[in-house]
């Protein structure tokens, strides 16, 4: 490299030892052949200082152009009883952020819900770089036109990937009266970009439009509007364009650095940061070497392309060294320990709440305590009941009930099993259920009677039965699943079903790790 690449570079390139740069000229002495002197300087900078402004691009999330196209909502029906699809033209109007009506049912179908679904599409041209995932969020407004009050939580706003629901948020407030307003929100959710491009990601909305015998309310109509779909992506170096002004004294040492959006509006960039002249707006992955903008990096790149290293004390690079260089000098930070109140650390992961007690000021001794916050989980089986009558005498697994025990330990496991059992002419039989470790094919519980019937004439029953056990794992993870079976013992049974969700309750699975 002739002249070491930058003739005025103060650091060594290959075997060259370039001369130390001379004091930069004052702004008024700038020559046309040199980079323009920046009109922006750090607050309080001195006239003898030399300031440079460099365009950079950070890694902040950016908006991706997206739309939703109406599609058949049948694959997303999960609520029991009857349902109907919204007119696709009305559905598309709503998905285009217009106003549409979910018409009231004629009153003949208890639990009637009306549904719409929209496939999420994005414009690949609006993507920067090569992101592997995007974040999708949505919101919508609903108004109960009447003539009746809605029953409890009256609908759902959901996000699907294929046939798997990845967000299922119920609409509230409960028991919304005629004339009342509600809002649906799908919080920002990360999904694979490939699945979106393949048309697998779908937004679904359903509302209760028919009579409901649970709450004894009648049909109702809804006005739906203000649908908003938001898709964002993030790629290193493909975020917000901003400007960094760096000022140095006559010895070349950095005196201050200021980041702005337009030369005056302050901005806090999202790392990592990439120089625009090196990487341009294409955000290519094979960029020329870029100087790290981490505050711990003493190197900076000037507008002339040279790297500048201020005369600062050399620090041991050991990760245990707390000392660092700052614009105010060498700093050895003190550590303030902050505790977490009981119950403040809540997660599906193993976690610990910390108690910290210390004297004011800079104490030499601290008291530290900890409380284990054990792993736990809760699952609603969002599906229709399994038809046990059609498979009488056979093991019927319920995959939607799967819970995963993540690690070794002792777990408390319990399940609420929802069922319906009936005979139109008289008959006898029973439903049993059990829990099984699918990973090792181990039976967790003995066969538990869920329901039984012995009727001489017509009888219909439904309810919820509890299964509970304690299970010890030597290692994890393990998948636990609910299994069901119907046994006919005489006469004729007309319906035997269980393991799902209906208007009166749901099948649920829970676990709590109680000790290691």
PDB file of C-alpha atoms in Angstrom, residues 175-456:
ATOM      1  CA  UNK A 175     -69.913  -8.365  28.898  1.00  0.00           C
ATOM      2  CA  UNK A 176     -69.674  -5.385  26.530  1.00  0.00           C
ATOM      3  CA  UNK A 177     -73.123  -3.719  26.403  1.00  0.00           C
ATOM      4  CA  UNK A 178     -74.884  -2.545  23.265  1.00  0.00           C
ATOM      5  CA  UNK A 179     -73.258   0.726  22.233  1.00  0.00           C
ATOM      6  CA  UNK A 180     -69.950  -0.252  23.876  1.00  0.00           C
ATOM      7  CA  UNK A 181     -66.498  -0.123  22.281  1.00  0.00           C
ATOM      8  CA  UNK A 182     -63.592  -2.558  22.499  1.00  0.00           C
ATOM      9  CA  UNK A 183     -60.115  -2.917  21.047  1.00  0.00           C
ATOM     10  CA  UNK A 184     -58.085  -5.885  19.852  1.00  0.00           C
ATOM     11  CA  UNK A 185     -54.304  -5.825  20.016  1.00  0.00           C
ATOM     12  CA  UNK A 186     -51.729  -8.321  18.744  1.00  0.00           C
ATOM     13  CA  UNK A 187     -48.475  -7.310  20.481  1.00  0.00           C
ATOM     14  CA  UNK A 188     -45.303  -7.256  18.328  1.00  0.00           C
ATOM     15  CA  UNK A 189     -44.480 -10.913  17.600  1.00  0.00           C
ATOM     16  CA  UNK A 190     -41.374 -12.244  15.838  1.00  0.00           C
ATOM     17  CA  UNK A 191     -41.964 -14.706  12.971  1.00  0.00           C
ATOM     18  CA  UNK A 192     -39.573 -16.212  10.378  1.00  0.00           C
ATOM     19  CA  UNK A 193     -39.332 -14.080   7.240  1.00  0.00           C
ATOM     20  CA  UNK A 194     -39.493 -17.205   5.052  1.00  0.00           C
ATOM     21  CA  UNK A 195     -42.916 -18.110   6.497  1.00  0.00           C
ATOM     22  CA  UNK A 196     -44.273 -14.621   5.751  1.00  0.00           C
ATOM     23  CA  UNK A 197     -42.967 -14.726   2.174  1.00  0.00           C
ATOM     24  CA  UNK A 198     -44.576 -18.179   1.792  1.00  0.00           C
ATOM     25  CA  UNK A 199     -47.995 -16.765   2.763  1.00  0.00           C
ATOM     26  CA  UNK A 200     -48.263 -18.846   5.947  1.00  0.00           C
ATOM     27  CA  UNK A 201     -48.742 -15.972   8.437  1.00  0.00           C
ATOM     28  CA  UNK A 202     -52.400 -14.982   8.953  1.00  0.00           C
ATOM     29  CA  UNK A 203     -54.278 -12.427  11.093  1.00  0.00           C
ATOM     30  CA  UNK A 204     -57.638 -13.741  12.358  1.00  0.00           C
ATOM     31  CA  UNK A 205     -60.581 -11.939  14.033  1.00  0.00           C
ATOM     32  CA  UNK A 206     -63.799 -13.533  15.294  1.00  0.00           C
ATOM     33  CA  UNK A 207     -66.758 -11.964  17.115  1.00  0.00           C
ATOM     34  CA  UNK A 208     -69.821 -13.396  18.879  1.00  0.00           C
ATOM     35  CA  UNK A 209     -72.757 -12.567  16.595  1.00  0.00           C
ATOM     36  CA  UNK A 210     -75.310 -15.142  17.752  1.00  0.00           C
ATOM     37  CA  UNK A 211     -77.293 -16.042  20.848  1.00  0.00           C
ATOM     38  CA  UNK A 212     -75.403 -17.471  23.849  1.00  0.00           C
ATOM     39  CA  UNK A 213     -77.248 -19.724  26.286  1.00  0.00           C
ATOM     40  CA  UNK A 214     -74.490 -19.398  28.912  1.00  0.00           C
ATOM     41  CA  UNK A 215     -75.205 -15.714  29.518  1.00  0.00           C
ATOM     42  CA  UNK A 216     -78.771 -15.819  28.142  1.00  0.00           C
ATOM     43  CA  UNK A 217     -78.091 -13.017  25.669  1.00  0.00           C
ATOM     44  CA  UNK A 218     -79.274 -12.693  22.102  1.00  0.00           C
ATOM     45  CA  UNK A 219     -77.684 -11.909  18.729  1.00  0.00           C
ATOM     46  CA  UNK A 220     -75.667  -8.761  18.173  1.00  0.00           C
ATOM     47  CA  UNK A 221     -74.134  -6.841  15.259  1.00  0.00           C
ATOM     48  CA  UNK A 222     -70.625  -5.310  15.247  1.00  0.00           C
ATOM     49  CA  UNK A 223     -68.991  -2.415  13.413  1.00  0.00           C
ATOM     50  CA  UNK A 224     -65.261  -3.025  12.887  1.00  0.00           C
ATOM     51  CA  UNK A 225     -62.758  -0.351  11.801  1.00  0.00           C
ATOM     52  CA  UNK A 226     -59.293   1.166  12.323  1.00  0.00           C
ATOM     53  CA  UNK A 227     -57.403  -2.025  11.475  1.00  0.00           C
ATOM     54  CA  UNK A 228     -53.644  -1.341  11.534  1.00  0.00           C
ATOM     55  CA  UNK A 229     -50.972  -3.860  10.506  1.00  0.00           C
ATOM     56  CA  UNK A 230     -47.357  -3.070  11.470  1.00  0.00           C
ATOM     57  CA  UNK A 231     -44.354  -5.062  10.225  1.00  0.00           C
ATOM     58  CA  UNK A 232     -40.780  -4.201  11.190  1.00  0.00           C
ATOM     59  CA  UNK A 233     -37.373  -5.706  10.421  1.00  0.00           C
ATOM     60  CA  UNK A 234     -33.875  -5.128  11.708  1.00  0.00           C
ATOM     61  CA  UNK A 235     -30.492  -5.730  10.054  1.00  0.00           C
ATOM     62  CA  UNK A 236     -27.127  -4.538  11.421  1.00  0.00           C
ATOM     63  CA  UNK A 237     -26.168  -1.279   9.736  1.00  0.00           C
ATOM     64  CA  UNK A 238     -29.497  -0.914   7.904  1.00  0.00           C
ATOM     65  CA  UNK A 239     -31.326   1.341  10.355  1.00  0.00           C
ATOM     66  CA  UNK A 240     -31.497   5.137  10.819  1.00  0.00           C
ATOM     67  CA  UNK A 241     -29.131   7.509   8.979  1.00  0.00           C
ATOM     68  CA  UNK A 242     -27.478   9.957  11.400  1.00  0.00           C
ATOM     69  CA  UNK A 243     -24.385  12.168  11.673  1.00  0.00           C
ATOM     70  CA  UNK A 244     -21.502  11.890  14.127  1.00  0.00           C
ATOM     71  CA  UNK A 245     -19.391  14.985  14.822  1.00  0.00           C
ATOM     72  CA  UNK A 246     -16.006  14.312  16.427  1.00  0.00           C
ATOM     73  CA  UNK A 247     -13.799  17.165  17.706  1.00  0.00           C
ATOM     74  CA  UNK A 248     -10.052  16.860  18.399  1.00  0.00           C
ATOM     75  CA  UNK A 249      -7.512  19.202  19.886  1.00  0.00           C
ATOM     76  CA  UNK A 250      -4.274  20.208  18.208  1.00  0.00           C
ATOM     77  CA  UNK A 251      -2.611  17.022  19.503  1.00  0.00           C
ATOM     78  CA  UNK A 252      -5.230  14.856  17.763  1.00  0.00           C
ATOM     79  CA  UNK A 253      -6.942  13.694  20.995  1.00  0.00           C
ATOM     80  CA  UNK A 254     -10.754  13.434  20.894  1.00  0.00           C
ATOM     81  CA  UNK A 255     -12.352  16.118  23.057  1.00  0.00           C
ATOM     82  CA  UNK A 256     -16.028  15.323  22.428  1.00  0.00           C
ATOM     83  CA  UNK A 257     -18.419  13.413  20.168  1.00  0.00           C
ATOM     84  CA  UNK A 258     -21.997  14.390  19.244  1.00  0.00           C
ATOM     85  CA  UNK A 259     -24.605  12.293  17.361  1.00  0.00           C
ATOM     86  CA  UNK A 260     -27.463  14.110  15.584  1.00  0.00           C
ATOM     87  CA  UNK A 261     -30.128  13.386  12.961  1.00  0.00           C
ATOM     88  CA  UNK A 262     -29.716  16.589  10.994  1.00  0.00           C
ATOM     89  CA  UNK A 263     -26.783  18.440  12.555  1.00  0.00           C
ATOM     90  CA  UNK A 264     -28.797  19.782  15.475  1.00  0.00           C
ATOM     91  CA  UNK A 265     -31.369  17.221  16.710  1.00  0.00           C
ATOM     92  CA  UNK A 266     -29.704  14.884  19.270  1.00  0.00           C
ATOM     93  CA  UNK A 267     -29.922  11.170  18.515  1.00  0.00           C
ATOM     94  CA  UNK A 268     -28.945   7.985  20.402  1.00  0.00           C
ATOM     95  CA  UNK A 269     -28.038   5.397  17.722  1.00  0.00           C
ATOM     96  CA  UNK A 270     -28.836   1.693  18.070  1.00  0.00           C
ATOM     97  CA  UNK A 271     -25.619  -0.356  17.780  1.00  0.00           C
ATOM     98  CA  UNK A 272     -23.924  -1.674  15.734  1.00  0.00           C
ATOM     99  CA  UNK A 273     -23.153   1.379  13.570  1.00  0.00           C
ATOM    100  CA  UNK A 274     -21.787   1.206   9.998  1.00  0.00           C
ATOM    101  CA  UNK A 275     -20.124   4.066   8.008  1.00  0.00           C
ATOM    102  CA  UNK A 276     -22.302   5.047   5.059  1.00  0.00           C
ATOM    103  CA  UNK A 277     -19.325   5.718   2.684  1.00  0.00           C
ATOM    104  CA  UNK A 278     -18.139   2.138   3.299  1.00  0.00           C
ATOM    105  CA  UNK A 279     -21.365   0.184   3.185  1.00  0.00           C
ATOM    106  CA  UNK A 280     -23.768   2.497   1.339  1.00  0.00           C
ATOM    107  CA  UNK A 281     -27.520   1.962   1.581  1.00  0.00           C
ATOM    108  CA  UNK A 282     -27.464  -1.588   0.203  1.00  0.00           C
ATOM    109  CA  UNK A 283     -26.335  -2.848   3.593  1.00  0.00           C
ATOM    110  CA  UNK A 284     -24.112  -5.469   1.959  1.00  0.00           C
ATOM    111  CA  UNK A 285     -22.677  -8.072   4.317  1.00  0.00           C
ATOM    112  CA  UNK A 286     -19.192  -7.853   2.729  1.00  0.00           C
ATOM    113  CA  UNK A 287     -18.380  -4.304   3.851  1.00  0.00           C
ATOM    114  CA  UNK A 288     -14.853  -2.881   4.145  1.00  0.00           C
ATOM    115  CA  UNK A 289     -13.512  -3.057   7.708  1.00  0.00           C
ATOM    116  CA  UNK A 290     -15.423  -0.588   9.884  1.00  0.00           C
ATOM    117  CA  UNK A 291     -14.199   1.059  13.062  1.00  0.00           C
ATOM    118  CA  UNK A 292     -16.270  -0.056  16.054  1.00  0.00           C
ATOM    119  CA  UNK A 293     -18.315   2.770  17.552  1.00  0.00           C
ATOM    120  CA  UNK A 294     -18.386   1.112  20.976  1.00  0.00           C
ATOM    121  CA  UNK A 295     -17.580   3.723  23.631  1.00  0.00           C
ATOM    122  CA  UNK A 296     -14.709   1.555  24.838  1.00  0.00           C
ATOM    123  CA  UNK A 297     -12.936   1.827  21.459  1.00  0.00           C
ATOM    124  CA  UNK A 298     -10.298   4.609  21.400  1.00  0.00           C
ATOM    125  CA  UNK A 299      -9.856   4.456  17.607  1.00  0.00           C
ATOM    126  CA  UNK A 300     -11.853   6.812  15.362  1.00  0.00           C
ATOM    127  CA  UNK A 301     -11.902   7.231  11.585  1.00  0.00           C
ATOM    128  CA  UNK A 302     -11.482  10.751  10.217  1.00  0.00           C
ATOM    129  CA  UNK A 303     -13.235  12.144   7.158  1.00  0.00           C
ATOM    130  CA  UNK A 304      -9.877  11.802   5.345  1.00  0.00           C
ATOM    131  CA  UNK A 305     -10.074   8.024   5.841  1.00  0.00           C
ATOM    132  CA  UNK A 306      -7.285   7.935   8.433  1.00  0.00           C
ATOM    133  CA  UNK A 307      -7.561   6.195  11.804  1.00  0.00           C
ATOM    134  CA  UNK A 308      -6.847   8.377  14.830  1.00  0.00           C
ATOM    135  CA  UNK A 309      -5.756   6.962  18.194  1.00  0.00           C
ATOM    136  CA  UNK A 310      -5.607   9.489  21.077  1.00  0.00           C
ATOM    137  CA  UNK A 311      -2.689   9.434  23.492  1.00  0.00           C
ATOM    138  CA  UNK A 312      -4.333   7.557  26.361  1.00  0.00           C
ATOM    139  CA  UNK A 313      -2.985   5.145  28.978  1.00  0.00           C
ATOM    140  CA  UNK A 314      -2.777   1.531  27.840  1.00  0.00           C
ATOM    141  CA  UNK A 315      -5.271  -0.627  29.748  1.00  0.00           C
ATOM    142  CA  UNK A 316      -5.047  -4.348  30.467  1.00  0.00           C
ATOM    143  CA  UNK A 317      -7.653  -5.957  28.129  1.00  0.00           C
ATOM    144  CA  UNK A 318      -8.629  -8.527  30.768  1.00  0.00           C
ATOM    145  CA  UNK A 319     -12.455  -8.717  31.093  1.00  0.00           C
ATOM    146  CA  UNK A 320     -11.978  -8.445  34.864  1.00  0.00           C
ATOM    147  CA  UNK A 321     -10.441  -4.969  34.525  1.00  0.00           C
ATOM    148  CA  UNK A 322     -13.118  -2.407  35.450  1.00  0.00           C
ATOM    149  CA  UNK A 323     -11.007   0.635  34.510  1.00  0.00           C
ATOM    150  CA  UNK A 324     -11.766   2.411  31.223  1.00  0.00           C
ATOM    151  CA  UNK A 325     -10.903   5.621  29.413  1.00  0.00           C
ATOM    152  CA  UNK A 326     -13.532   8.376  29.239  1.00  0.00           C
ATOM    153  CA  UNK A 327     -13.510  11.918  27.873  1.00  0.00           C
ATOM    154  CA  UNK A 328     -13.046  13.105  31.456  1.00  0.00           C
ATOM    155  CA  UNK A 329     -10.083  10.824  32.134  1.00  0.00           C
ATOM    156  CA  UNK A 330      -9.405   7.356  33.523  1.00  0.00           C
ATOM    157  CA  UNK A 331     -12.441   5.968  35.367  1.00  0.00           C
ATOM    158  CA  UNK A 332     -12.723   3.048  37.797  1.00  0.00           C
ATOM    159  CA  UNK A 333     -16.505   2.705  38.340  1.00  0.00           C
ATOM    160  CA  UNK A 334     -18.054   1.637  41.608  1.00  0.00           C
ATOM    161  CA  UNK A 335     -20.807  -0.969  41.630  1.00  0.00           C
ATOM    162  CA  UNK A 336     -24.284  -0.377  43.053  1.00  0.00           C
ATOM    163  CA  UNK A 337     -26.134  -3.612  43.831  1.00  0.00           C
ATOM    164  CA  UNK A 338     -29.915  -3.554  43.499  1.00  0.00           C
ATOM    165  CA  UNK A 339     -32.194  -6.302  44.805  1.00  0.00           C
ATOM    166  CA  UNK A 340     -35.415  -7.715  43.359  1.00  0.00           C
ATOM    167  CA  UNK A 341     -38.533  -7.749  45.530  1.00  0.00           C
ATOM    168  CA  UNK A 342     -40.261 -11.080  46.212  1.00  0.00           C
ATOM    169  CA  UNK A 343     -42.188 -12.150  43.138  1.00  0.00           C
ATOM    170  CA  UNK A 344     -40.490  -9.496  41.006  1.00  0.00           C
ATOM    171  CA  UNK A 345     -38.700 -11.982  38.773  1.00  0.00           C
ATOM    172  CA  UNK A 346     -41.470 -13.811  36.895  1.00  0.00           C
ATOM    173  CA  UNK A 347     -40.620 -15.966  33.884  1.00  0.00           C
ATOM    174  CA  UNK A 348     -41.140 -19.364  32.286  1.00  0.00           C
ATOM    175  CA  UNK A 349     -37.371 -19.777  32.695  1.00  0.00           C
ATOM    176  CA  UNK A 350     -35.554 -20.788  35.881  1.00  0.00           C
ATOM    177  CA  UNK A 351     -34.852 -17.554  37.773  1.00  0.00           C
ATOM    178  CA  UNK A 352     -33.826 -16.195  41.157  1.00  0.00           C
ATOM    179  CA  UNK A 353     -35.032 -13.193  43.166  1.00  0.00           C
ATOM    180  CA  UNK A 354     -32.104 -11.424  44.845  1.00  0.00           C
ATOM    181  CA  UNK A 355     -32.047  -9.605  48.202  1.00  0.00           C
ATOM    182  CA  UNK A 356     -29.188  -7.107  48.630  1.00  0.00           C
ATOM    183  CA  UNK A 357     -28.559  -5.076  51.785  1.00  0.00           C
ATOM    184  CA  UNK A 358     -25.680  -2.620  52.217  1.00  0.00           C
ATOM    185  CA  UNK A 359     -24.806   0.467  54.226  1.00  0.00           C
ATOM    186  CA  UNK A 360     -25.094   3.880  52.493  1.00  0.00           C
ATOM    187  CA  UNK A 361     -22.064   5.224  50.612  1.00  0.00           C
ATOM    188  CA  UNK A 362     -19.363   2.752  49.577  1.00  0.00           C
ATOM    189  CA  UNK A 363     -19.584  -0.184  52.012  1.00  0.00           C
ATOM    190  CA  UNK A 364     -16.972  -2.918  52.031  1.00  0.00           C
ATOM    191  CA  UNK A 365     -19.461  -5.652  52.952  1.00  0.00           C
ATOM    192  CA  UNK A 366     -22.840  -6.523  51.498  1.00  0.00           C
ATOM    193  CA  UNK A 367     -25.549  -8.987  52.528  1.00  0.00           C
ATOM    194  CA  UNK A 368     -26.911 -10.996  49.608  1.00  0.00           C
ATOM    195  CA  UNK A 369     -29.821 -13.463  49.693  1.00  0.00           C
ATOM    196  CA  UNK A 370     -31.711 -15.343  47.011  1.00  0.00           C
ATOM    197  CA  UNK A 371     -35.065 -17.064  46.456  1.00  0.00           C
ATOM    198  CA  UNK A 372     -35.548 -19.670  43.714  1.00  0.00           C
ATOM    199  CA  UNK A 373     -38.368 -18.813  41.338  1.00  0.00           C
ATOM    200  CA  UNK A 374     -39.207 -22.288  39.944  1.00  0.00           C
ATOM    201  CA  UNK A 375     -40.154 -22.991  36.346  1.00  0.00           C
ATOM    202  CA  UNK A 376     -43.860 -23.393  35.673  1.00  0.00           C
ATOM    203  CA  UNK A 377     -46.344 -23.305  32.810  1.00  0.00           C
ATOM    204  CA  UNK A 378     -50.082 -23.146  32.073  1.00  0.00           C
ATOM    205  CA  UNK A 379     -51.766 -24.323  28.849  1.00  0.00           C
ATOM    206  CA  UNK A 380     -55.337 -24.083  27.534  1.00  0.00           C
ATOM    207  CA  UNK A 381     -56.218 -26.812  25.028  1.00  0.00           C
ATOM    208  CA  UNK A 382     -57.543 -24.518  22.284  1.00  0.00           C
ATOM    209  CA  UNK A 383     -59.308 -27.139  20.196  1.00  0.00           C
ATOM    210  CA  UNK A 384     -62.680 -28.826  19.792  1.00  0.00           C
ATOM    211  CA  UNK A 385     -63.418 -31.912  21.877  1.00  0.00           C
ATOM    212  CA  UNK A 386     -62.038 -35.219  20.581  1.00  0.00           C
ATOM    213  CA  UNK A 387     -64.798 -37.580  19.411  1.00  0.00           C
ATOM    214  CA  UNK A 388     -64.202 -40.535  21.743  1.00  0.00           C
ATOM    215  CA  UNK A 389     -67.387 -42.346  20.691  1.00  0.00           C
ATOM    216  CA  UNK A 390     -66.025 -42.826  17.163  1.00  0.00           C
ATOM    217  CA  UNK A 391     -62.968 -44.586  18.647  1.00  0.00           C
ATOM    218  CA  UNK A 392     -64.616 -46.433  21.540  1.00  0.00           C
ATOM    219  CA  UNK A 393     -62.204 -48.697  23.408  1.00  0.00           C
ATOM    220  CA  UNK A 394     -59.119 -47.030  21.859  1.00  0.00           C
ATOM    221  CA  UNK A 395     -56.413 -44.768  23.284  1.00  0.00           C
ATOM    222  CA  UNK A 396     -57.042 -41.203  21.990  1.00  0.00           C
ATOM    223  CA  UNK A 397     -54.009 -38.920  22.549  1.00  0.00           C
ATOM    224  CA  UNK A 398     -54.574 -35.137  22.823  1.00  0.00           C
ATOM    225  CA  UNK A 399     -51.440 -33.486  21.305  1.00  0.00           C
ATOM    226  CA  UNK A 400     -52.856 -29.988  21.973  1.00  0.00           C
ATOM    227  CA  UNK A 401     -52.419 -30.725  25.705  1.00  0.00           C
ATOM    228  CA  UNK A 402     -48.626 -31.173  25.427  1.00  0.00           C
ATOM    229  CA  UNK A 403     -46.536 -29.517  28.140  1.00  0.00           C
ATOM    230  CA  UNK A 404     -42.731 -29.672  28.209  1.00  0.00           C
ATOM    231  CA  UNK A 405     -40.863 -30.173  31.497  1.00  0.00           C
ATOM    232  CA  UNK A 406     -37.587 -28.363  30.710  1.00  0.00           C
ATOM    233  CA  UNK A 407     -35.073 -29.820  33.195  1.00  0.00           C
ATOM    234  CA  UNK A 408     -34.389 -32.418  35.888  1.00  0.00           C
ATOM    235  CA  UNK A 409     -36.346 -32.094  39.136  1.00  0.00           C
ATOM    236  CA  UNK A 410     -39.616 -32.909  40.894  1.00  0.00           C
ATOM    237  CA  UNK A 411     -42.781 -31.504  39.273  1.00  0.00           C
ATOM    238  CA  UNK A 412     -46.382 -31.094  40.397  1.00  0.00           C
ATOM    239  CA  UNK A 413     -48.567 -31.761  37.319  1.00  0.00           C
ATOM    240  CA  UNK A 414     -52.326 -31.414  37.117  1.00  0.00           C
ATOM    241  CA  UNK A 415     -54.988 -31.230  34.424  1.00  0.00           C
ATOM    242  CA  UNK A 416     -58.615 -30.114  34.134  1.00  0.00           C
ATOM    243  CA  UNK A 417     -60.362 -32.391  31.601  1.00  0.00           C
ATOM    244  CA  UNK A 418     -63.548 -30.996  30.033  1.00  0.00           C
ATOM    245  CA  UNK A 419     -66.072 -33.618  28.783  1.00  0.00           C
ATOM    246  CA  UNK A 420     -69.596 -34.252  27.459  1.00  0.00           C
ATOM    247  CA  UNK A 421     -71.379 -37.639  27.727  1.00  0.00           C
ATOM    248  CA  UNK A 422     -74.945 -38.501  26.823  1.00  0.00           C
ATOM    249  CA  UNK A 423     -77.531 -41.023  25.677  1.00  0.00           C
ATOM    250  CA  UNK A 424     -80.706 -40.324  23.739  1.00  0.00           C
ATOM    251  CA  UNK A 425     -82.353 -43.691  24.485  1.00  0.00           C
ATOM    252  CA  UNK A 426     -80.515 -45.065  27.506  1.00  0.00           C
ATOM    253  CA  UNK A 427     -77.156 -46.761  27.820  1.00  0.00           C
ATOM    254  CA  UNK A 428     -74.069 -47.094  29.955  1.00  0.00           C
ATOM    255  CA  UNK A 429     -70.370 -46.367  29.601  1.00  0.00           C
ATOM    256  CA  UNK A 430     -67.537 -44.308  30.969  1.00  0.00           C
ATOM    257  CA  UNK A 431     -64.629 -42.052  29.966  1.00  0.00           C
ATOM    258  CA  UNK A 432     -61.163 -42.500  31.497  1.00  0.00           C
ATOM    259  CA  UNK A 433     -58.048 -40.364  31.201  1.00  0.00           C
ATOM    260  CA  UNK A 434     -54.368 -40.573  32.088  1.00  0.00           C
ATOM    261  CA  UNK A 435     -51.098 -38.630  31.701  1.00  0.00           C
ATOM    262  CA  UNK A 436     -48.091 -40.085  29.896  1.00  0.00           C
ATOM    263  CA  UNK A 437     -44.447 -39.082  29.371  1.00  0.00           C
ATOM    264  CA  UNK A 438     -44.269 -39.183  25.564  1.00  0.00           C
ATOM    265  CA  UNK A 439     -40.472 -38.886  25.549  1.00  0.00           C
ATOM    266  CA  UNK A 440     -39.906 -42.126  27.476  1.00  0.00           C
ATOM    267  CA  UNK A 441     -43.372 -43.736  27.019  1.00  0.00           C
ATOM    268  CA  UNK A 442     -43.867 -43.752  30.805  1.00  0.00           C
ATOM    269  CA  UNK A 443     -47.311 -43.755  32.470  1.00  0.00           C
ATOM    270  CA  UNK A 444     -47.543 -40.894  35.007  1.00  0.00           C
ATOM    271  CA  UNK A 445     -50.992 -41.681  36.446  1.00  0.00           C
ATOM    272  CA  UNK A 446     -53.285 -44.644  36.662  1.00  0.00           C
ATOM    273  CA  UNK A 447     -56.512 -44.576  34.674  1.00  0.00           C
ATOM    274  CA  UNK A 448     -58.746 -41.866  36.177  1.00  0.00           C
ATOM    275  CA  UNK A 449     -62.512 -41.947  35.627  1.00  0.00           C
ATOM    276  CA  UNK A 450     -63.501 -38.690  33.912  1.00  0.00           C
ATOM    277  CA  UNK A 451     -67.246 -39.414  33.651  1.00  0.00           C
ATOM    278  CA  UNK A 452     -69.731 -42.316  33.761  1.00  0.00           C
ATOM    279  CA  UNK A 453     -73.333 -42.833  32.680  1.00  0.00           C
ATOM    280  CA  UNK A 454     -75.877 -45.585  33.405  1.00  0.00           C
ATOM    281  CA  UNK A 455     -79.227 -44.344  32.152  1.00  0.00           C
ATOM    282  CA  UNK A 456     -82.486 -46.165  31.459  1.00  0.00           C
TER     283      UNK A 456
END
